[in-house]
PDB file of C-alpha atoms in Angstrom:
ATOM      1  CA  MET A  24     103.697  88.686  92.464  1.00 74.00           C
ATOM      2  CA  GLY A  25     101.649  87.786  89.444  1.00 91.00           C
ATOM      3  CA  GLY A  26     100.198  90.109  86.906  1.00 98.00           C
ATOM      4  CA  VAL A  27      99.861  90.166  83.156  1.00 99.00           C
ATOM      5  CA  TRP A  28     102.913  91.812  81.624  1.00 99.00           C
ATOM      6  CA  VAL A  29     103.663  93.276  78.224  1.00 99.00           C
ATOM      7  CA  TYR A  30     107.183  93.798  76.917  1.00 98.00           C
ATOM      8  CA  ALA A  31     106.891  97.183  75.206  1.00 98.00           C
ATOM      9  CA  GLU A  32     109.499  97.398  72.468  1.00 97.00           C
ATOM     10  CA  VAL A  33     111.037 100.806  71.862  1.00 96.00           C
ATOM     11  CA  LYS A  34     112.421 101.886  68.508  1.00 94.00           C
ATOM     12  CA  GLU A  35     113.953 105.280  67.750  1.00 93.00           C
ATOM     13  CA  GLY A  36     112.792 106.706  71.084  1.00 93.00           C
ATOM     14  CA  ALA A  37     109.136 105.670  70.798  1.00 97.00           C
ATOM     15  CA  VAL A  38     107.070 102.695  71.913  1.00 98.00           C
ATOM     16  CA  LYS A  39     106.162 100.544  68.920  1.00 98.00           C
ATOM     17  CA  LYS A  40     102.455 100.665  68.043  1.00 98.00           C
ATOM     18  CA  VAL A  41     102.007  96.913  68.450  1.00 98.00           C
ATOM     19  CA  ALA A  42     102.832  97.269  72.161  1.00 98.00           C
ATOM     20  CA  PHE A  43      99.700  99.372  72.655  1.00 98.00           C
ATOM     21  CA  GLU A  44      97.588  96.756  70.887  1.00 98.00           C
ATOM     22  CA  ILE A  45      99.008  93.978  73.068  1.00 98.00           C
ATOM     23  CA  LEU A  46      98.548  96.148  76.151  1.00 98.00           C
ATOM     24  CA  GLY A  47      94.828  96.442  75.397  1.00 97.00           C
ATOM     25  CA  GLU A  48      94.477  92.661  75.363  1.00 98.00           C
ATOM     26  CA  ALA A  49      96.654  92.336  78.465  1.00 98.00           C
ATOM     27  CA  ARG A  50      94.378  94.807  80.264  1.00 98.00           C
ATOM     28  CA  LYS A  51      91.379  92.556  79.528  1.00 98.00           C
ATOM     29  CA  MET A  52      93.246  89.435  80.669  1.00 98.00           C
ATOM     30  CA  ALA A  53      94.443  91.090  83.873  1.00 98.00           C
ATOM     31  CA  SER A  54      90.958  92.324  84.711  1.00 98.00           C
ATOM     32  CA  SER A  55      89.453  88.873  84.207  1.00 97.00           C
ATOM     33  CA  LYS A  56      92.129  87.345  86.472  1.00 97.00           C
ATOM     34  CA  GLY A  57      91.916  90.086  89.088  1.00 98.00           C
ATOM     35  CA  GLU A  58      95.584  90.945  88.560  1.00 98.00           C
ATOM     36  CA  GLU A  59      97.622  93.999  87.622  1.00 98.00           C
ATOM     37  CA  CYS A  60      98.428  94.850  84.032  1.00 99.00           C
ATOM     38  CA  CYS A  61     102.086  95.844  83.762  1.00 99.00           C
ATOM     39  CA  ALA A  62     104.391  96.981  81.004  1.00 99.00           C
ATOM     40  CA  VAL A  63     108.159  96.584  80.774  1.00 99.00           C
ATOM     41  CA  LEU A  64     110.456  99.067  79.062  1.00 98.00           C
ATOM     42  CA  VAL A  65     114.129  98.296  78.501  1.00 98.00           C
ATOM     43  CA  GLY A  66     116.526 100.849  77.068  1.00 96.00           C
ATOM     44  CA  GLN A  67     118.419 104.029  77.655  1.00 95.00           C
ATOM     45  CA  GLY A  68     116.202 106.964  78.632  1.00 94.00           C
ATOM     46  CA  VAL A  69     112.916 105.038  78.445  1.00 97.00           C
ATOM     47  CA  GLU A  70     111.435 106.221  81.743  1.00 97.00           C
ATOM     48  CA  GLY A  71     109.795 109.192  80.032  1.00 97.00           C
ATOM     49  CA  LEU A  72     107.700 106.784  77.938  1.00 98.00           C
ATOM     50  CA  ALA A  73     106.047 105.198  80.991  1.00 98.00           C
ATOM     51  CA  PRO A  74     103.102 107.636  81.288  1.00 98.00           C
ATOM     52  CA  THR A  75     102.006 106.791  77.745  1.00 97.00           C
ATOM     53  CA  LEU A  76     101.759 103.105  78.649  1.00 98.00           C
ATOM     54  CA  GLY A  77      99.783 104.025  81.754  1.00 97.00           C
ATOM     55  CA  ALA A  78      97.331 105.937  79.582  1.00 96.00           C
ATOM     56  CA  TYR A  79      96.818 102.755  77.538  1.00 96.00           C
ATOM     57  CA  GLY A  80      95.976 100.605  80.555  1.00 96.00           C
ATOM     58  CA  ALA A  81      99.165  99.658  82.386  1.00 98.00           C
ATOM     59  CA  ASP A  82      98.735  99.785  86.160  1.00 98.00           C
ATOM     60  CA  LYS A  83     102.503  99.735  86.598  1.00 98.00           C
ATOM     61  CA  VAL A  84     105.462 100.223  84.275  1.00 99.00           C
ATOM     62  CA  PHE A  85     108.831  98.645  85.009  1.00 98.00           C
ATOM     63  CA  CYS A  86     111.739 100.571  83.476  1.00 98.00           C
ATOM     64  CA  VAL A  87     115.134  98.943  83.086  1.00 98.00           C
ATOM     65  CA  GLU A  88     117.576 101.650  82.073  1.00 97.00           C
ATOM     66  CA  GLY A  89     121.292 102.109  81.738  1.00 92.00           C
ATOM     67  CA  GLU A  90     124.218 102.588  79.423  1.00 92.00           C
ATOM     68  CA  ASP A  91     124.216  98.850  78.639  1.00 92.00           C
ATOM     69  CA  PHE A  92     121.009  99.450  76.690  1.00 95.00           C
ATOM     70  CA  ALA A  93     122.131 102.389  74.533  1.00 91.00           C
ATOM     71  CA  ARG A  94     122.224  99.969  71.590  1.00 92.00           C
ATOM     72  CA  TYR A  95     120.144  96.841  71.344  1.00 93.00           C
ATOM     73  CA  THR A  96     121.979  93.617  72.075  1.00 95.00           C
ATOM     74  CA  THR A  97     120.093  90.384  72.530  1.00 96.00           C
ATOM     75  CA  GLY A  98     122.174  89.324  75.518  1.00 96.00           C
ATOM     76  CA  ALA A  99     121.764  92.512  77.552  1.00 97.00           C
ATOM     77  CA  TYR A 100     118.045  92.905  76.886  1.00 97.00           C
ATOM     78  CA  THR A 101     117.306  89.217  77.495  1.00 97.00           C
ATOM     79  CA  LYS A 102     119.206  89.214  80.783  1.00 97.00           C
ATOM     80  CA  ALA A 103     117.459  92.384  81.964  1.00 97.00           C
ATOM     81  CA  LEU A 104     114.035  90.941  81.213  1.00 98.00           C
ATOM     82  CA  TYR A 105     114.938  87.524  82.658  1.00 98.00           C
ATOM     83  CA  ASP A 106     116.176  89.063  85.915  1.00 98.00           C
ATOM     84  CA  LEU A 107     113.034  91.176  86.288  1.00 98.00           C
ATOM     85  CA  VAL A 108     110.737  88.210  85.589  1.00 98.00           C
ATOM     86  CA  GLN A 109     112.606  86.059  88.117  1.00 98.00           C
ATOM     87  CA  LYS A 110     112.239  88.778  90.745  1.00 98.00           C
ATOM     88  CA  GLU A 111     108.593  89.736  90.144  1.00 98.00           C
ATOM     89  CA  GLN A 112     107.129  86.424  88.872  1.00 98.00           C
ATOM     90  CA  PRO A 113     104.360  87.596  86.499  1.00 98.00           C
ATOM     91  CA  SER A 114     101.571  85.141  85.660  1.00 98.00           C
ATOM     92  CA  ILE A 115     101.753  85.934  81.947  1.00 98.00           C
ATOM     93  CA  LEU A 116     104.309  87.759  79.784  1.00 98.00           C
ATOM     94  CA  LEU A 117     103.249  88.922  76.330  1.00 98.00           C
ATOM     95  CA  PHE A 118     105.499  90.154  73.507  1.00 96.00           C
TER      96      PHE A 118
END
């Protein structure tokens, strides 16, 4: 439980640049708190993007995948993130 998390938005099959910038700050925060720095990817076929986030400082990457995420819908993405946060209980979640 705990950790500093970053929601890494994906657009057109790539992680948006701002996610890497936020991940850098999250890495600093996690280190100062003695916690893990984690990233969250939601979408269809996003698992292949996880190593890139690891290279930018994520200790762990949570991937929520499925056909429900082929197209962005606020409800599906919000529920996926909400369920994961309820289960894992991060200390901080950055967007």
